[in-house]
C-alpha cells in the first residue's frame, strides 16, 4: 500500500473500544492538565529571555501574537478532537486525513516538541530549585548544577537536579493517571494562586519609566557570545516565536483523549478554556514584570546574571521584597513539576498511538494491567529526557520546542480543512466557525513565526525531521499495520 494511505475513522473507533487506558479524566481535570502545562515555562522561565533577547517591555505584545496564533490552532484541534477522541493528538488527526507519511512527520515533530519541552522545563526547575536552596542557606556545587557547555570550571559537570526531577515525575506517572491528575490539580491551584499574587502584589512596585519606550529601538545585542537582532517590531515577532513553547499545554489536553470520560465534548472545552485563561494571565504577568524591572537588567552578563533564569522571583528581590521572592520561588519550584508531568504524559501517549499503528516498536504500546499506564514507555522516555536535560543548555532546548509546536499546529490547521472537504458528513460535536478563514490564518501565522525562530533552531529542527523521514522509510513504512493488516485465520 502507498505511504499516502489514510487510517479510516472506523479504525480509530475500533482502537477506542479496545483501549486498555482507564477513562478517569473529567472536564475540569482536563482543563487543569491544560493549565498545568501552559502555566510554568512561559511565566516563570521565558519571560526573562523573551524580554531581554527579543521584545523588551513589548513582551506583552509577543504573548498577544502567540495567543492569537494559538486560538486558530486551538479551534482546529477542538474540531478534530470531537471527531477522533484518541491519544496521539495531531499525529492521529493527520493519519485520518492527509496520510501516513504526513502523520509520521507530525508525530516525529511532536516528539521534538514534547521531549525538548520536558527538557527545558527540567532545566528551568533546576534553576528555581537551586534558588530555593539558596534561600535556606544551602548551595550545591556548580559542577552538579551546570551543563558542560555553561560550566566555567574544569572537569566533569552536569545538571543533577534536572535529571532527578524527571525521574521523580516518571515515578508518579507510572503509578496511574488518576493519581497523577489529582497531584496535577493540587499543583495547578497552587501556582495559579501564585500567578495572581504576582499580578496583584507586583502592581504596587511598577515603575512606569520601565515601559518607556514600550517597543525599544531595534539593535544588535550579544546572546551566548553571538550577535543577535533584538527589539523593534521584528523583536516582538521573534519574541512571539521564542515564547511559543509556553503554549504547548492545550495541545497536551488532546493527547489525553484516550483517558477522558466524555472526550468528544470535554476535550474541546478544556482546550479552549485553558488557552484563554492562561493567555490572559501571561499578558498581565509580562506587563507587571517589565514594569517592575528594566528589561536590560535581565542581561546574563549584567548586574543580575541569575535574573534571566528565575525572572519573576528576581524582580521582587530587586524591588526589595525578598519575602515575595520566597513565595514565588517555592510556588514556581512546585508548579513546574506539573508542567513536566503533563509534557511527559503527553509524549508517552503520542508514542502509544504511533506504536499501536506499528510505526515505532511495540514496547511503547504495552499498557500495564494494574496501573493502566504505558509503564515501559514512560521509563524509556524518562531515562532519555533526564540524561539530555542534565547535559544541554536551556536556550537550545526552548527554540527547538517552539519549532515542533508551530509545525504541528500548522499541519493540524491544514488537516482539519482537508477532512471537512473530504468527509463533510462526519459527526462533529464542535465545528470551527468560518473554517477556511481560521485555517488560512492559523497556517500563515504559524509559518511566519517558524521563519522568525533562530537559524540554529531551524537547522537543528529540520535535521531532526530529516532523521525522522529516514526512520520512517527504514522502519515505520514496512511495519505499519495499515500495510500489514492482520490475517484472518478463522476457519470457514
Short mmCIF file of C-alpha atoms in Angstrom, two decimals:
data_model
loop_
_atom_site.label_atom_id
_atom_site.label_comp_id
_atom_site.label_asym_id
_atom_site.label_seq_id
_atom_site.Cartn_x
_atom_site.Cartn_y
_atom_site.Cartn_z
CA UNK A 1 0.00 0.00 0.00
CA UNK A 2 1.06 3.60 -0.56
CA UNK A 3 2.70 5.83 2.03
CA UNK A 4 -0.26 8.13 1.38
CA UNK A 5 -2.65 5.58 2.92
CA UNK A 6 -5.14 7.06 5.37
CA UNK A 7 -6.30 5.37 8.55
CA UNK A 8 -10.11 5.20 8.35
CA UNK A 9 -12.23 6.72 11.10
CA UNK A 10 -13.70 3.27 11.74
CA UNK A 11 -10.23 2.03 12.67
CA UNK A 12 -9.88 4.81 15.24
CA UNK A 13 -13.27 3.89 16.67
CA UNK A 14 -12.17 0.26 16.94
CA UNK A 15 -9.00 1.36 18.76
CA UNK A 16 -11.08 3.34 21.24
CA UNK A 17 -13.29 0.34 22.03
CA UNK A 18 -10.37 -1.97 22.81
CA UNK A 19 -8.18 0.62 24.55
CA UNK A 20 -6.66 -0.54 27.86
CA UNK A 21 -6.30 3.02 29.13
CA UNK A 22 -8.62 3.96 32.00
CA UNK A 23 -11.16 6.74 31.34
CA UNK A 24 -10.82 8.74 34.56
CA UNK A 25 -10.48 12.38 33.41
CA UNK A 26 -13.45 14.77 33.54
CA UNK A 27 -13.89 18.24 32.05
CA UNK A 28 -12.15 20.12 34.86
CA UNK A 29 -9.31 17.63 35.25
CA UNK A 30 -8.63 18.02 31.52
CA UNK A 31 -8.74 21.81 31.84
CA UNK A 32 -6.33 21.57 34.77
CA UNK A 33 -4.00 19.48 32.61
CA UNK A 34 -4.01 22.27 30.02
CA UNK A 35 -3.40 24.97 32.63
CA UNK A 36 -0.83 22.72 34.31
CA UNK A 37 1.24 22.59 31.13
CA UNK A 38 0.74 26.18 29.97
CA UNK A 39 1.44 27.98 33.24
CA UNK A 40 5.05 27.40 34.10
CA UNK A 41 7.52 27.71 31.29
CA UNK A 42 6.12 30.95 29.93
CA UNK A 43 5.53 32.86 33.13
CA UNK A 44 8.26 31.55 35.40
CA UNK A 45 11.01 30.95 32.85
CA UNK A 46 10.75 32.54 29.40
CA UNK A 47 9.60 36.00 30.45
CA UNK A 48 13.21 36.96 31.19
CA UNK A 49 14.69 35.66 27.93
CA UNK A 50 11.71 36.99 25.95
CA UNK A 51 12.13 40.50 27.38
CA UNK A 52 15.92 40.76 27.12
CA UNK A 53 16.63 38.75 23.95
CA UNK A 54 13.64 39.87 21.91
CA UNK A 55 10.89 42.35 22.78
CA UNK A 56 11.73 44.42 25.86
CA UNK A 57 8.58 45.77 27.60
CA UNK A 58 6.59 44.85 24.46
CA UNK A 59 6.83 41.19 25.54
CA UNK A 60 3.11 41.51 26.35
CA UNK A 61 2.50 42.05 22.62
CA UNK A 62 4.54 38.92 21.88
CA UNK A 63 2.20 36.97 24.15
CA UNK A 64 -0.82 38.50 22.38
CA UNK A 65 0.53 37.44 18.96
CA UNK A 66 1.40 33.96 20.17
CA UNK A 67 -2.02 33.68 21.82
CA UNK A 68 -3.80 34.66 18.58
CA UNK A 69 -1.78 32.05 16.68
CA UNK A 70 -2.81 29.51 19.28
CA UNK A 71 -6.51 30.40 19.09
CA UNK A 72 -6.60 29.47 15.39
CA UNK A 73 -4.85 26.18 16.08
CA UNK A 74 -6.91 25.51 19.22
CA UNK A 75 -10.18 25.79 17.30
CA UNK A 76 -8.87 23.31 14.72
CA UNK A 77 -7.67 20.95 17.47
CA UNK A 78 -11.10 21.17 19.08
CA UNK A 79 -12.95 20.12 15.93
CA UNK A 80 -10.56 17.22 15.40
CA UNK A 81 -10.82 16.03 18.98
CA UNK A 82 -14.61 15.99 18.69
CA UNK A 83 -14.28 13.59 15.72
CA UNK A 84 -11.28 11.48 16.73
CA UNK A 85 -11.06 11.47 20.54
CA UNK A 86 -7.97 9.23 20.67
CA UNK A 87 -4.46 9.51 22.07
CA UNK A 88 -1.91 10.73 19.58
CA UNK A 89 -3.05 14.34 19.16
CA UNK A 90 -2.10 15.93 15.82
CA UNK A 91 -0.42 12.72 14.72
CA UNK A 92 -3.72 10.82 14.85
CA UNK A 93 -5.58 13.67 13.17
CA UNK A 94 -3.18 13.70 10.22
CA UNK A 95 -3.29 9.90 9.94
CA UNK A 96 -7.05 10.07 9.50
CA UNK A 97 -6.95 12.81 6.86
CA UNK A 98 -3.73 13.53 4.97
CA UNK A 99 -1.96 10.19 5.04
CA UNK A 100 0.58 8.06 6.82
CA UNK A 101 3.79 9.81 5.79
CA UNK A 102 2.47 13.19 6.91
CA UNK A 103 1.19 11.65 10.14
CA UNK A 104 4.65 10.27 10.77
CA UNK A 105 6.31 13.64 10.14
CA UNK A 106 3.87 15.33 12.55
CA UNK A 107 4.38 12.59 15.13
CA UNK A 108 8.13 12.99 14.80
CA UNK A 109 7.68 16.76 15.22
CA UNK A 110 5.56 16.18 18.33
CA UNK A 111 8.33 14.02 19.76
CA UNK A 112 10.64 17.01 19.29
CA UNK A 113 8.06 19.35 20.83
CA UNK A 114 7.36 17.32 23.95
CA UNK A 115 10.84 15.91 24.54
CA UNK A 116 12.54 19.30 24.14
CA UNK A 117 9.76 20.93 26.18
CA UNK A 118 10.23 18.43 29.01
CA UNK A 119 13.98 19.00 28.99
CA UNK A 120 13.54 22.80 29.00
CA UNK A 121 11.22 22.64 32.00
CA UNK A 122 13.55 20.23 33.83
CA UNK A 123 16.48 22.65 33.39
CA UNK A 124 14.26 25.57 34.45
CA UNK A 125 13.07 23.67 37.50
CA UNK A 126 16.69 23.12 38.45
CA UNK A 127 17.27 26.90 38.36
CA UNK A 128 14.33 27.58 40.69
CA UNK A 129 15.24 24.64 42.94
CA UNK A 130 18.77 25.96 43.37
CA UNK A 131 17.40 29.43 44.17
CA UNK A 132 15.07 27.88 46.76
CA UNK A 133 18.02 26.06 48.35
CA UNK A 134 19.96 29.35 48.49
CA UNK A 135 17.09 30.91 50.45
CA UNK A 136 17.71 28.34 53.16
CA UNK A 137 21.49 28.74 53.06
CA UNK A 138 22.17 25.58 51.05
CA UNK A 139 24.38 25.61 47.96
CA UNK A 140 25.09 22.73 45.62
CA UNK A 141 28.48 22.76 43.86
CA UNK A 142 28.47 24.30 40.37
CA UNK A 143 29.61 21.09 38.73
CA UNK A 144 26.39 19.40 39.87
CA UNK A 145 24.01 22.17 38.71
CA UNK A 146 25.53 23.28 35.39
CA UNK A 147 25.56 21.67 31.95
CA UNK A 148 29.04 21.18 30.41
CA UNK A 149 28.71 23.98 27.82
CA UNK A 150 27.85 26.54 30.53
CA UNK A 151 30.35 25.31 33.14
CA UNK A 152 33.30 27.68 33.65
CA UNK A 153 35.33 25.36 35.84
CA UNK A 154 37.46 22.37 34.92
CA UNK A 155 36.49 18.72 34.79
CA UNK A 156 33.11 16.96 34.81
CA UNK A 157 29.81 18.81 35.22
CA UNK A 158 26.11 18.02 34.90
CA UNK A 159 22.74 19.41 35.93
CA UNK A 160 21.89 16.77 38.53
CA UNK A 161 18.62 18.35 39.82
CA UNK A 162 17.25 18.38 36.23
CA UNK A 163 18.00 14.67 35.90
CA UNK A 164 16.46 13.75 39.25
CA UNK A 165 13.22 15.72 38.82
CA UNK A 166 12.46 13.89 35.56
CA UNK A 167 12.95 10.51 37.24
CA UNK A 168 10.74 11.64 40.15
CA UNK A 169 7.91 12.70 37.80
CA UNK A 170 8.13 9.46 35.82
CA UNK A 171 7.79 7.59 39.11
CA UNK A 172 4.49 9.42 39.77
CA UNK A 173 3.16 8.84 36.25
CA UNK A 174 3.83 5.11 36.23
CA UNK A 175 1.61 4.69 39.31
CA UNK A 176 -1.57 5.68 37.44
CA UNK A 177 -3.29 8.52 35.60
CA UNK A 178 -5.91 9.17 38.28
CA UNK A 179 -3.32 9.80 40.98
CA UNK A 180 -1.21 11.91 38.64
CA UNK A 181 -4.29 14.01 37.74
CA UNK A 182 -5.06 14.64 41.43
CA UNK A 183 -1.47 15.73 42.05
CA UNK A 184 -1.66 17.99 39.00
CA UNK A 185 -4.96 19.56 40.16
CA UNK A 186 -3.40 20.46 43.52
CA UNK A 187 -0.29 21.97 41.93
CA UNK A 188 -2.40 23.94 39.42
CA UNK A 189 -4.40 25.55 42.24
CA UNK A 190 -1.15 26.44 43.99
CA UNK A 191 0.57 28.01 41.01
CA UNK A 192 -2.49 29.88 39.68
CA UNK A 193 -2.75 31.39 43.15
CA UNK A 194 0.94 32.33 42.91
CA UNK A 195 0.43 33.93 39.49
CA UNK A 196 -2.50 36.00 40.76
CA UNK A 197 -0.34 37.01 43.74
CA UNK A 198 2.43 38.16 41.34
CA UNK A 199 -0.05 40.28 39.38
CA UNK A 200 -1.68 41.90 42.42
CA UNK A 201 1.47 42.38 44.52
CA UNK A 202 3.56 43.47 41.54
CA UNK A 203 1.17 46.35 40.74
CA UNK A 204 2.49 48.20 43.81
CA UNK A 205 6.08 48.14 42.54
CA UNK A 206 5.67 49.13 38.90
CA UNK A 207 7.90 51.93 37.66
CA UNK A 208 6.24 53.44 34.60
CA UNK A 209 9.65 54.54 33.29
CA UNK A 210 10.50 50.87 32.68
CA UNK A 211 7.81 50.80 29.98
CA UNK A 212 9.33 53.70 28.06
CA UNK A 213 9.91 53.13 25.24
CA UNK A 214 7.41 50.28 25.19
CA UNK A 215 8.90 48.94 21.95
CA UNK A 216 12.66 49.66 22.18
CA UNK A 217 14.54 50.64 19.05
CA UNK A 218 15.88 47.66 17.12
CA UNK A 219 19.54 46.92 17.77
CA UNK A 220 22.10 44.10 17.85
CA UNK A 221 22.92 42.53 21.22
CA UNK A 222 25.16 39.61 22.20
CA UNK A 223 23.45 36.34 23.17
CA UNK A 224 25.58 33.31 24.06
CA UNK A 225 28.57 35.09 22.56
CA UNK A 226 26.90 35.68 19.19
CA UNK A 227 25.35 38.86 17.68
CA UNK A 228 21.55 38.79 17.83
CA UNK A 229 18.96 41.19 16.35
CA UNK A 230 16.55 42.31 19.08
CA UNK A 231 13.72 44.78 19.81
CA UNK A 232 11.63 46.80 17.39
CA UNK A 233 8.66 45.18 15.61
CA UNK A 234 10.94 42.34 14.49
CA UNK A 235 11.84 41.66 18.12
CA UNK A 236 8.17 41.49 19.09
CA UNK A 237 7.57 38.89 16.35
CA UNK A 238 10.69 36.85 17.17
CA UNK A 239 9.69 37.07 20.83
CA UNK A 240 6.31 35.53 19.98
CA UNK A 241 8.10 32.69 18.21
CA UNK A 242 10.56 32.16 21.05
CA UNK A 243 7.95 32.04 23.83
CA UNK A 244 5.54 29.95 21.79
CA UNK A 245 6.61 26.78 23.58
CA UNK A 246 4.83 28.16 26.64
CA UNK A 247 1.50 27.47 24.91
CA UNK A 248 2.03 23.77 24.38
CA UNK A 249 -0.44 22.98 27.19
CA UNK A 250 -3.67 22.91 25.20
CA UNK A 251 -2.01 20.52 22.74
CA UNK A 252 -1.29 18.25 25.72
CA UNK A 253 -5.02 18.12 26.51
CA UNK A 254 -5.68 16.40 23.19
CA UNK A 255 -3.11 13.69 23.97
CA UNK A 256 -5.24 12.61 26.95
CA UNK A 257 -8.38 11.89 24.89
CA UNK A 258 -7.94 8.15 25.43
CA UNK A 259 -8.40 8.69 29.18
CA UNK A 260 -11.21 11.26 29.05
CA UNK A 261 -14.65 10.22 30.33
CA UNK A 262 -16.56 12.21 27.67
CA UNK A 263 -13.83 13.15 25.16
CA UNK A 264 -15.97 14.50 22.30
CA UNK A 265 -17.37 17.29 24.48
CA UNK A 266 -14.82 17.75 27.24
CA UNK A 267 -11.62 17.88 25.15
CA UNK A 268 -12.77 20.90 23.04
CA UNK A 269 -13.96 22.67 26.22
CA UNK A 270 -10.68 22.04 28.06
CA UNK A 271 -8.54 23.12 25.09
CA UNK A 272 -10.26 26.48 24.65
CA UNK A 273 -10.81 27.22 28.36
CA UNK A 274 -7.20 26.54 29.36
CA UNK A 275 -5.82 28.58 26.45
CA UNK A 276 -7.97 31.67 27.10
CA UNK A 277 -7.36 31.68 30.85
CA UNK A 278 -3.61 31.30 30.53
CA UNK A 279 -3.21 33.85 27.72
CA UNK A 280 -4.85 36.48 29.92
CA UNK A 281 -2.54 35.60 32.83
CA UNK A 282 0.54 35.68 30.58
CA UNK A 283 -0.21 39.16 29.29
CA UNK A 284 -0.80 40.56 32.78
CA UNK A 285 2.32 38.97 34.28
CA UNK A 286 4.58 40.14 31.42
CA UNK A 287 3.30 43.72 31.88
CA UNK A 288 3.87 43.60 35.64
CA UNK A 289 7.33 42.02 35.27
CA UNK A 290 8.66 44.53 32.74
CA UNK A 291 7.11 47.33 34.79
CA UNK A 292 8.86 46.19 37.95
CA UNK A 293 12.27 45.58 36.39
CA UNK A 294 14.11 47.23 33.50
CA UNK A 295 14.29 44.62 30.75
CA UNK A 296 18.00 45.35 30.31
CA UNK A 297 18.63 44.03 33.83
CA UNK A 298 17.89 40.53 32.54
CA UNK A 299 21.27 40.61 30.79
CA UNK A 300 23.12 37.43 31.94
CA UNK A 301 26.37 39.42 31.70
CA UNK A 302 24.98 42.36 33.67
CA UNK A 303 24.45 43.24 37.32
CA UNK A 304 21.95 40.40 37.90
CA UNK A 305 23.33 37.42 35.93
CA UNK A 306 20.91 34.92 37.51
CA UNK A 307 17.77 37.01 36.87
CA UNK A 308 17.16 35.56 33.41
CA UNK A 309 16.84 32.04 34.91
CA UNK A 310 14.23 32.98 37.54
CA UNK A 311 12.93 36.35 36.34
CA UNK A 312 9.75 36.75 38.40
CA UNK A 313 11.41 35.96 41.71
CA UNK A 314 14.36 38.25 40.97
CA UNK A 315 12.03 41.13 40.04
CA UNK A 316 10.66 41.09 43.60
CA UNK A 317 14.16 40.66 45.06
CA UNK A 318 15.36 43.77 43.20
CA UNK A 319 12.24 45.65 44.35
CA UNK A 320 13.37 44.96 47.92
CA UNK A 321 10.58 42.46 48.57
CA UNK A 322 12.58 39.31 49.24
CA UNK A 323 9.66 37.76 51.12
CA UNK A 324 7.59 37.79 47.91
CA UNK A 325 10.51 36.25 46.06
CA UNK A 326 10.45 33.37 48.56
CA UNK A 327 6.76 32.70 47.92
CA UNK A 328 7.21 32.84 44.14
CA UNK A 329 10.33 30.67 44.16
CA UNK A 330 8.65 27.96 46.22
CA UNK A 331 5.46 28.11 44.12
CA UNK A 332 7.43 28.02 40.86
CA UNK A 333 9.58 25.13 42.04
CA UNK A 334 6.48 23.10 42.86
CA UNK A 335 4.47 24.45 39.91
CA UNK A 336 6.99 23.49 37.25
CA UNK A 337 6.61 19.88 38.34
CA UNK A 338 3.09 19.78 36.89
CA UNK A 339 4.34 21.22 33.58
CA UNK A 340 6.90 18.45 33.39
CA UNK A 341 4.30 15.89 34.41
CA UNK A 342 1.87 16.89 31.65
CA UNK A 343 4.56 17.05 28.96
CA UNK A 344 6.00 13.62 29.74
CA UNK A 345 2.48 12.17 29.99
CA UNK A 346 1.56 13.71 26.62
CA UNK A 347 4.76 12.45 24.98
CA UNK A 348 4.12 8.92 26.20
CA UNK A 349 0.58 8.92 24.76
CA UNK A 350 1.86 10.06 21.36
CA UNK A 351 4.36 7.18 21.44
CA UNK A 352 1.49 4.91 22.44
CA UNK A 353 -0.60 5.95 19.42
CA UNK A 354 2.30 5.61 16.97
CA UNK A 355 3.25 2.24 18.41
CA UNK A 356 -0.33 0.92 18.15
CA UNK A 357 -0.16 1.74 14.44
CA UNK A 358 3.11 -0.17 14.09
CA UNK A 359 5.21 2.87 13.17
CA UNK A 360 7.51 2.54 16.19
CA UNK A 361 8.39 -0.60 18.22
CA UNK A 362 5.59 -2.37 20.14
CA UNK A 363 7.24 -1.83 23.53
CA UNK A 364 5.77 1.71 23.52
CA UNK A 365 2.15 0.50 23.29
CA UNK A 366 2.19 -2.00 26.15
CA UNK A 367 -0.15 -0.87 28.94
CA UNK A 368 0.39 -2.11 32.48
CA UNK A 369 -2.66 -4.20 33.50
CA UNK A 370 -2.86 -2.77 37.03
CA UNK A 371 -1.92 0.90 36.69
CA UNK A 372 -3.44 1.33 33.22
CA UNK A 373 -0.39 3.31 32.09
CA UNK A 374 2.25 2.65 29.39
CA UNK A 375 4.85 1.97 32.08
CA UNK A 376 7.80 0.82 29.94
CA UNK A 377 7.11 3.63 27.53
CA UNK A 378 7.37 6.16 30.40
CA UNK A 379 10.56 4.62 31.79
CA UNK A 380 12.36 4.67 28.42
CA UNK A 381 11.19 8.21 27.74
CA UNK A 382 12.12 9.44 31.22
CA UNK A 383 15.61 7.97 31.01
CA UNK A 384 16.29 9.74 27.70
CA UNK A 385 14.85 13.10 28.79
CA UNK A 386 16.69 13.09 32.12
CA UNK A 387 20.09 12.43 30.56
CA UNK A 388 19.74 15.08 27.83
CA UNK A 389 18.40 17.66 30.32
CA UNK A 390 21.43 17.10 32.53
CA UNK A 391 23.89 18.00 29.77
CA UNK A 392 22.17 20.59 27.49
CA UNK A 393 21.76 24.40 27.83
CA UNK A 394 18.21 25.78 28.07
CA UNK A 395 18.49 28.22 25.13
CA UNK A 396 18.92 25.42 22.57
CA UNK A 397 16.04 23.39 24.00
CA UNK A 398 13.36 26.12 24.10
CA UNK A 399 13.65 27.23 20.46
CA UNK A 400 13.55 23.64 19.17
CA UNK A 401 10.40 23.07 21.22
CA UNK A 402 8.80 26.10 19.59
CA UNK A 403 9.61 24.76 16.12
CA UNK A 404 7.98 21.40 16.88
CA UNK A 405 4.90 23.11 18.30
CA UNK A 406 4.47 25.54 15.39
CA UNK A 407 4.99 22.74 12.87
CA UNK A 408 2.31 20.58 14.49
CA UNK A 409 -0.14 23.49 14.71
CA UNK A 410 0.35 24.29 11.02
CA UNK A 411 -0.36 20.70 9.99
CA UNK A 412 -3.48 20.50 12.17
CA UNK A 413 -4.90 23.64 10.50
CA UNK A 414 -4.31 22.01 7.10
CA UNK A 415 -5.63 18.61 8.12
CA UNK A 416 -8.94 19.81 9.64
CA UNK A 417 -9.72 21.73 6.45
CA UNK A 418 -8.99 18.66 4.30
CA UNK A 419 -11.21 16.46 6.48
CA UNK A 420 -14.09 18.98 6.31
CA UNK A 421 -13.90 18.83 2.49
CA UNK A 422 -13.37 15.06 2.18
CA UNK A 423 -15.87 13.92 4.84
CA UNK A 424 -18.32 16.76 5.50
CA UNK A 425 -20.97 14.42 6.95
CA UNK A 426 -18.89 13.12 9.88
CA UNK A 427 -20.44 13.84 13.27
CA UNK A 428 -18.76 16.91 14.77
CA UNK A 429 -19.80 17.95 18.27
CA UNK A 430 -17.65 21.05 17.75
CA UNK A 431 -17.22 22.85 14.41
CA UNK A 432 -14.74 25.63 13.65
CA UNK A 433 -16.67 28.73 12.53
CA UNK A 434 -15.56 30.21 9.18
CA UNK A 435 -13.10 27.33 8.82
CA UNK A 436 -11.33 28.47 5.61
CA UNK A 437 -10.53 31.84 7.18
CA UNK A 438 -9.45 30.37 10.52
CA UNK A 439 -7.33 27.66 8.86
CA UNK A 440 -5.57 30.08 6.50
CA UNK A 441 -4.84 32.50 9.34
CA UNK A 442 -3.51 29.67 11.51
CA UNK A 443 -1.28 28.32 8.73
CA UNK A 444 0.07 31.76 7.81
CA UNK A 445 0.88 32.97 11.31
CA UNK A 446 2.45 29.69 12.43
CA UNK A 447 4.71 29.52 9.36
CA UNK A 448 5.65 33.17 9.86
CA UNK A 449 6.62 32.51 13.47
CA UNK A 450 8.68 29.46 12.42
CA UNK A 451 10.59 31.65 9.99
CA UNK A 452 11.35 34.06 12.84
CA UNK A 453 12.95 31.44 15.07
CA UNK A 454 16.74 31.42 15.39
CA UNK A 455 18.66 29.94 12.47
CA UNK A 456 20.24 27.36 14.80
CA UNK A 457 16.80 26.19 15.94
CA UNK A 458 15.57 25.95 12.35
CA UNK A 459 18.60 23.95 11.20
CA UNK A 460 18.56 21.59 14.20
CA UNK A 461 14.81 21.05 13.90
CA UNK A 462 14.94 20.44 10.15
CA UNK A 463 17.78 17.97 10.73
CA UNK A 464 15.55 16.19 13.24
CA UNK A 465 12.76 15.95 10.64
CA UNK A 466 15.20 14.57 8.03
CA UNK A 467 16.27 11.88 10.50
CA UNK A 468 12.59 11.15 11.12
CA UNK A 469 11.92 10.63 7.40
CA UNK A 470 14.84 8.19 7.22
CA UNK A 471 13.47 6.28 10.24
CA UNK A 472 10.03 6.12 8.61
CA UNK A 473 11.26 4.64 5.34
CA UNK A 474 13.62 2.21 7.08
CA UNK A 475 11.18 1.02 9.78
CA UNK A 476 7.73 2.64 10.01
CA UNK A 477 6.68 2.16 6.37
CA UNK A 478 7.49 -1.57 6.48
CA UNK A 479 5.99 -2.22 9.93
CA UNK A 480 2.83 -0.12 9.54
CA UNK A 481 -0.30 -2.06 10.50
CA UNK A 482 -2.16 -0.50 7.59
CA UNK A 483 0.48 -2.03 5.30
CA UNK A 484 0.32 -5.34 7.17
CA UNK A 485 -3.31 -5.97 8.15
CA UNK A 486 -3.87 -8.99 10.42
CA UNK A 487 -4.59 -12.24 8.60
CA UNK A 488 -8.00 -13.69 9.28
CA UNK A 489 -7.33 -17.33 10.25
CA UNK A 490 -10.94 -18.09 11.04
CA UNK A 491 -11.88 -21.44 9.62
CA UNK A 492 -14.75 -21.30 7.16
#
